[in-house]
Short mmCIF file of C-alpha atoms and ligand atoms in Angstrom, two decimals:
data_model
loop_
_atom_site.label_atom_id
_atom_site.label_comp_id
_atom_site.label_asym_id
_atom_site.label_seq_id
_atom_site.Cartn_x
_atom_site.Cartn_y
_atom_site.Cartn_z
CA MET A 463 -66.19 -60.51 -49.61
CA GLU A 464 -67.94 -57.16 -47.87
CA ASN A 465 -65.52 -56.09 -44.82
CA TYR A 466 -67.50 -56.57 -41.89
CA PHE A 467 -65.30 -53.95 -39.78
CA LYS A 468 -66.22 -51.10 -42.19
CA THR A 469 -69.87 -51.48 -42.58
CA ARG A 470 -70.90 -52.62 -39.22
CA ARG A 471 -73.52 -50.69 -37.79
CA SER A 472 -75.87 -50.83 -34.48
CA VAL A 473 -79.49 -52.31 -35.42
CA ARG A 474 -82.41 -51.11 -33.57
CA ARG A 475 -85.32 -52.68 -35.10
CA TYR A 476 -85.49 -56.55 -35.02
CA SER A 477 -87.89 -58.63 -37.46
CA GLY A 478 -89.16 -61.20 -34.47
CA LYS A 479 -87.71 -64.04 -35.60
CA PRO A 480 -85.96 -66.05 -32.46
CA VAL A 481 -82.86 -66.45 -31.65
CA PRO A 482 -82.31 -70.39 -30.92
CA THR A 483 -81.16 -70.61 -27.46
CA GLU A 484 -78.09 -72.95 -28.48
CA MET A 485 -76.96 -70.23 -30.65
CA LEU A 486 -77.26 -67.35 -27.62
CA THR A 487 -75.17 -69.55 -25.27
CA GLU A 488 -72.70 -70.71 -27.81
CA MET A 489 -72.19 -66.86 -28.49
CA LEU A 490 -71.55 -66.29 -24.96
CA VAL A 491 -69.32 -68.94 -24.69
CA GLU A 492 -66.97 -67.58 -27.25
CA ALA A 493 -67.51 -63.99 -25.75
CA SER A 494 -65.93 -65.09 -22.41
CA GLN A 495 -63.01 -66.16 -24.65
CA ALA A 496 -62.17 -62.39 -24.78
CA PRO A 497 -59.10 -61.00 -23.00
CA THR A 498 -60.12 -60.55 -18.88
CA THR A 499 -57.75 -59.23 -16.07
CA GLY A 500 -55.56 -61.53 -14.83
CA ASN A 501 -58.13 -64.16 -16.25
CA MET A 502 -60.68 -63.23 -13.31
CA GLN A 503 -63.76 -62.45 -15.53
CA LEU A 504 -65.09 -59.64 -13.37
CA TYR A 505 -68.19 -59.37 -15.08
CA SER A 506 -71.37 -61.24 -15.32
CA VAL A 507 -74.16 -60.95 -17.95
CA VAL A 508 -77.97 -61.14 -17.08
CA VAL A 509 -80.17 -62.42 -20.02
CA THR A 510 -83.65 -61.23 -20.28
CA ARG A 511 -85.48 -62.94 -23.08
CA SER A 512 -89.39 -63.04 -21.41
CA ASP A 513 -91.79 -60.37 -22.38
CA HIS A 514 -92.33 -59.39 -18.81
CA GLY A 515 -89.00 -59.23 -18.28
CA LYS A 516 -88.10 -56.85 -21.63
CA THR A 517 -91.28 -54.41 -20.49
CA ALA A 518 -89.95 -54.51 -16.68
CA LEU A 519 -86.54 -52.99 -17.79
CA ALA A 520 -88.23 -50.80 -20.31
CA PRO A 521 -88.37 -47.75 -18.36
CA ALA A 522 -85.16 -48.21 -17.13
CA HIS A 523 -83.93 -47.48 -20.42
CA PHE A 524 -86.21 -44.62 -21.24
CA ASN A 525 -88.72 -46.77 -23.32
CA GLN A 526 -86.08 -47.05 -26.03
CA PRO A 527 -88.48 -49.41 -28.59
CA ALA A 528 -85.37 -51.69 -29.02
CA VAL A 529 -85.53 -53.03 -25.76
CA THR A 530 -89.51 -54.43 -25.87
CA GLY A 531 -88.55 -55.05 -29.70
CA CYS A 532 -85.48 -57.02 -29.42
CA ASP A 533 -85.34 -60.99 -28.65
CA THR A 534 -82.82 -60.60 -26.08
CA LEU A 535 -81.57 -58.29 -23.57
CA LEU A 536 -78.30 -58.59 -22.04
CA THR A 537 -77.06 -56.71 -18.83
CA PHE A 538 -73.60 -57.01 -18.71
CA CYS A 539 -72.29 -56.24 -14.77
CA ALA A 540 -69.35 -55.46 -13.50
CA ASP A 541 -69.09 -58.52 -10.85
CA TYR A 542 -66.78 -58.95 -7.81
CA ASN A 543 -69.35 -60.81 -6.00
CA ARG A 544 -68.01 -64.10 -7.28
CA PHE A 545 -64.62 -63.77 -7.40
CA VAL A 546 -64.50 -62.16 -3.79
CA LYS A 547 -66.63 -65.46 -2.49
CA TRP A 548 -64.41 -67.92 -3.95
CA CYS A 549 -61.25 -66.08 -2.03
CA ARG A 550 -63.23 -66.04 0.93
CA ALA A 551 -63.85 -69.52 0.56
CA SER A 552 -60.30 -70.15 -0.06
CA ASN A 553 -58.67 -68.99 3.21
CA ALA A 554 -57.51 -65.53 0.80
CA VAL A 555 -58.23 -62.09 1.73
CA PRO A 556 -59.90 -59.85 -0.82
CA GLY A 557 -59.44 -56.17 -0.89
CA TYR A 558 -61.44 -55.35 -4.03
CA ASP A 559 -63.87 -52.79 -2.44
CA ASN A 560 -62.40 -49.99 -4.18
CA PHE A 561 -62.14 -47.73 -7.24
CA GLN A 562 -59.00 -49.48 -9.00
CA SER A 563 -60.76 -52.96 -8.74
CA PHE A 564 -64.17 -51.33 -10.03
CA MET A 565 -62.37 -49.99 -12.83
CA THR A 566 -60.85 -53.08 -13.76
CA ALA A 567 -64.12 -55.18 -13.59
CA VAL A 568 -65.52 -52.35 -15.48
CA LEU A 569 -63.02 -52.95 -18.17
CA ASP A 570 -63.12 -56.65 -18.26
CA THR A 571 -67.24 -56.01 -18.53
CA VAL A 572 -67.07 -53.92 -21.46
CA ILE A 573 -64.53 -56.21 -23.40
CA VAL A 574 -66.77 -59.13 -22.94
CA ALA A 575 -69.80 -57.18 -24.17
CA GLN A 576 -67.92 -55.95 -27.24
CA GLN A 577 -66.80 -59.25 -28.00
CA PHE A 578 -70.04 -60.41 -27.67
CA CYS A 579 -71.49 -57.71 -30.08
CA THR A 580 -68.91 -58.27 -32.81
CA ILE A 581 -69.73 -62.52 -32.77
CA ALA A 582 -73.37 -61.82 -33.08
CA GLU A 583 -72.83 -59.13 -35.78
CA MET A 584 -70.44 -61.48 -37.83
CA ARG A 585 -73.36 -64.25 -37.06
CA GLY A 586 -75.91 -61.80 -38.86
CA LEU A 587 -77.51 -60.80 -36.16
CA GLY A 588 -78.13 -57.21 -34.87
CA THR A 589 -77.26 -55.55 -31.43
CA CYS A 590 -77.67 -52.11 -29.71
CA TYR A 591 -75.87 -50.85 -26.96
CA MET A 592 -77.99 -49.07 -24.02
CA GLY A 593 -75.77 -46.56 -22.12
CA THR A 594 -79.17 -45.99 -20.00
CA THR A 595 -77.94 -48.79 -18.20
CA THR A 596 -75.51 -46.42 -16.12
CA TYR A 597 -78.44 -43.76 -15.74
CA ASN A 598 -80.84 -45.90 -14.37
CA ALA A 599 -78.67 -48.55 -12.49
CA PRO A 600 -80.55 -48.59 -9.49
CA MET A 601 -83.74 -49.67 -10.96
CA ILE A 602 -81.93 -52.50 -13.15
CA GLY A 603 -80.31 -53.73 -10.37
CA GLN A 604 -83.45 -54.08 -8.37
CA ILE A 605 -85.25 -56.03 -11.38
CA LEU A 606 -82.38 -57.79 -11.71
CA GLY A 607 -81.63 -58.55 -8.39
CA LEU A 608 -78.12 -57.73 -8.33
CA PRO A 609 -76.33 -57.84 -5.29
CA GLU A 610 -73.21 -56.69 -3.38
CA LEU A 611 -70.49 -55.99 -5.44
CA VAL A 612 -72.23 -55.98 -8.87
CA VAL A 613 -73.10 -53.24 -10.76
CA PRO A 614 -74.85 -53.39 -14.41
CA VAL A 615 -72.50 -51.20 -17.15
CA VAL A 616 -73.85 -51.61 -20.26
CA THR A 617 -76.95 -53.38 -21.64
CA VAL A 618 -77.04 -55.05 -25.33
CA THR A 619 -80.37 -55.50 -27.56
CA LEU A 620 -80.03 -58.42 -29.63
CA GLY A 621 -82.17 -60.03 -32.50
CA TRP A 622 -82.27 -60.60 -36.25
CA PRO A 623 -82.07 -57.24 -37.99
CA GLU A 624 -85.31 -55.67 -39.92
CA GLY A 625 -84.30 -53.75 -42.58
CA GLU A 626 -80.81 -52.20 -43.16
CA ALA A 627 -79.75 -49.92 -40.66
CA PRO A 628 -77.75 -46.60 -41.65
CA LEU A 629 -74.01 -46.80 -41.64
CA SER A 630 -72.79 -43.31 -39.25
CA ASP A 631 -70.07 -41.48 -39.94
CA ARG A 632 -66.60 -41.68 -38.28
CA LEU A 633 -63.74 -39.33 -38.00
CA ALA A 634 -60.82 -39.48 -40.07
CA PRO A 635 -57.71 -40.97 -38.39
CA GLU A 636 -55.81 -37.79 -38.09
CA ALA A 637 -58.42 -36.90 -35.83
CA PHE A 638 -57.85 -39.64 -33.31
CA VAL A 639 -54.43 -41.36 -34.01
CA HIS A 640 -51.23 -39.77 -32.79
CA ILE A 641 -47.92 -40.85 -33.93
CA GLU A 642 -45.31 -41.11 -31.03
CA LYS A 643 -46.64 -38.39 -29.01
CA TYR A 644 -49.90 -36.82 -28.62
CA ASN A 645 -50.23 -34.01 -31.16
CA ASN A 646 -52.57 -31.37 -29.59
CA PRO A 647 -55.13 -29.79 -32.33
CA ASP A 648 -55.73 -26.03 -31.48
CA GLU A 649 -59.67 -25.47 -31.76
CA SER A 650 -59.52 -24.44 -35.60
CA ARG A 651 -57.89 -27.86 -36.40
CA VAL A 652 -60.08 -29.87 -34.27
CA LYS A 653 -62.62 -27.68 -36.23
CA GLU A 654 -61.62 -28.93 -39.28
CA PHE A 655 -62.04 -32.55 -38.23
CA TYR A 656 -65.48 -32.24 -37.30
CA ALA A 657 -66.52 -30.52 -40.41
CA ALA A 658 -67.25 -33.45 -42.64
CA LYS A 659 -69.96 -34.58 -39.73
CA GLU A 660 -71.45 -31.05 -39.69
CA ALA A 661 -71.97 -31.17 -43.40
CA ARG A 662 -74.01 -34.28 -43.25
CA ASP A 663 -77.63 -33.86 -43.98
CA ASP A 664 -78.73 -35.72 -40.66
CA SER A 665 -76.16 -33.30 -38.83
CA ARG A 666 -77.97 -30.67 -40.57
CA ARG A 667 -81.33 -31.65 -39.77
CA PHE A 668 -80.47 -32.67 -36.07
CA VAL A 669 -79.53 -28.77 -35.86
CA ALA A 670 -82.48 -27.51 -37.53
CA GLU A 671 -85.27 -29.47 -35.55
CA ASN A 672 -83.48 -28.94 -32.45
CA GLY A 673 -83.23 -24.94 -33.10
CA LYS A 674 -79.80 -24.96 -32.17
CA GLU A 675 -77.01 -22.87 -34.38
CA THR A 676 -74.49 -25.81 -34.08
CA LEU A 677 -74.14 -29.43 -33.84
CA ALA A 678 -72.09 -29.23 -31.02
CA GLN A 679 -74.98 -27.45 -29.42
CA VAL A 680 -77.30 -30.64 -29.72
CA PHE A 681 -74.87 -32.52 -27.75
CA THR A 682 -74.30 -29.68 -24.88
CA ASP A 683 -77.98 -28.50 -24.79
CA VAL A 684 -80.06 -31.31 -25.60
CA ARG A 685 -78.65 -34.96 -25.96
CA TYR A 686 -76.00 -34.71 -22.89
CA THR A 687 -76.38 -31.53 -20.88
CA ARG A 688 -74.83 -30.84 -17.96
CA ALA A 689 -77.48 -31.14 -15.46
CA ALA A 690 -78.25 -34.53 -16.79
CA CYS A 691 -74.61 -35.57 -16.68
CA GLU A 692 -74.36 -34.30 -13.21
CA GLU A 693 -77.73 -36.02 -11.98
CA PHE A 694 -76.60 -39.19 -13.37
CA SER A 695 -73.34 -39.08 -11.77
CA ARG A 696 -74.74 -38.69 -8.71
CA ILE A 697 -77.37 -41.58 -8.95
CA TYR A 698 -74.44 -44.18 -10.54
CA TYR A 699 -72.02 -42.64 -7.86
CA ASP A 700 -74.01 -43.94 -4.94
CA TYR A 701 -75.20 -46.78 -6.54
CA ILE A 702 -71.98 -47.79 -7.11
CA SER A 703 -71.41 -46.96 -3.31
CA SER A 704 -74.06 -48.83 -1.89
CA LYS A 705 -72.73 -52.18 -3.64
CA GLY A 706 -70.15 -51.90 -1.45
CA PHE A 707 -67.37 -50.23 -3.49
CA LYS A 708 -65.53 -47.79 -1.26
CA PHE A 709 -65.09 -44.23 -3.17
CA PRO A 710 -63.21 -42.28 -2.69
CA VAL A 711 -60.12 -44.24 -1.68
CA ASP A 712 -59.95 -43.45 2.40
C1 LIG B 497 -71.94 -46.99 -24.68
C2 LIG B 497 -73.06 -46.74 -25.52
C3 LIG B 497 -74.43 -46.21 -25.23
C4 LIG B 497 -74.93 -46.50 -25.97
N1 LIG B 497 -76.33 -46.17 -26.17
C5 LIG B 497 -77.63 -46.07 -26.81
C6 LIG B 497 -78.84 -46.12 -26.35
O1 LIG B 497 -78.97 -45.76 -25.46
N2 LIG B 497 -79.59 -46.00 -27.46
C7 LIG B 497 -79.32 -45.88 -28.87
O2 LIG B 497 -80.13 -46.06 -29.76
N3 LIG B 497 -77.78 -46.23 -28.92
C8 LIG B 497 -77.07 -46.48 -28.21
N4 LIG B 497 -75.64 -46.44 -28.36
C9 LIG B 497 -75.22 -46.89 -29.65
C10 LIG B 497 -74.78 -45.67 -30.32
O3 LIG B 497 -75.57 -44.50 -30.27
C11 LIG B 497 -74.18 -46.27 -31.86
O4 LIG B 497 -73.06 -46.67 -31.41
C12 LIG B 497 -73.57 -44.64 -32.25
O5 LIG B 497 -74.35 -43.50 -32.95
C13 LIG B 497 -72.29 -45.06 -33.71
O6 LIG B 497 -73.35 -45.75 -34.80
P1 LIG B 497 -73.02 -47.33 -35.13
O7 LIG B 497 -72.85 -48.30 -34.06
O8 LIG B 497 -74.74 -47.25 -35.99
O9 LIG B 497 -71.91 -46.95 -36.12
C14 LIG B 497 -74.85 -46.47 -27.64
C15 LIG B 497 -73.33 -47.34 -27.92
C16 LIG B 497 -72.51 -47.17 -26.69
C17 LIG B 497 -70.97 -47.44 -26.95
#
């Protein structure tokens, strides 16, 4: 039998065949069995299945075709709203409006999202993360009606795959596995780690198409520029603060 983990890939094109509601619910329930800090489940998932819902969210994801082409869009949010209300309703005083608590909720959220993706993919469905969620969180929060202490972290597109998505490369284990202690590589060793990636046809094409000298420049100068990272940092930071998490620590 084919090893799912060795051949998994993101799927951005979907066939249009519907995902049964019971199947979606079952997968969400299964995903919720993922580990979660103190069993607090510091997340919520907003499920968008309507055309108008997906169309409304599309600009927040820079109109990536997977958003309107998928069957279901799932916005996974870090959520202390529910837990804090439970504390208050139970004569318990919550202290969770801080950076540590926010990170805890983000970890819970990412873990349940990935668990959901694995479950869906093992059932033959396709998924793709939309990292644009942290870029345009204010727009997403407004559309989804996210209240205090709820912040969108990742979005997942879901549907039955159309065609076969390409299998992407990964670094060899010596690049990311460190035995006992961190083995800090020098730049020439790091260049060796990335040599196979740089030699790929698709990498060479990216470099040529973007008029760059190196693949790394495609990342620094085109895909993830300092200006964009700083702008989206400000937007997300302000949004998280506006939702009641206090940064930095007083
Ligand atoms: C946090 C996160 C954000 C991502 N955002 C996007 C995105 O906005 N658009 C997209 O097409 N793929 C997105 N991806 C998918 C990655 O591009 C993909 O996982 C990576 O290129 C490796 O390819 P593979 O998943 O097919 O192995 C994202 C993945 C992660 C984990």
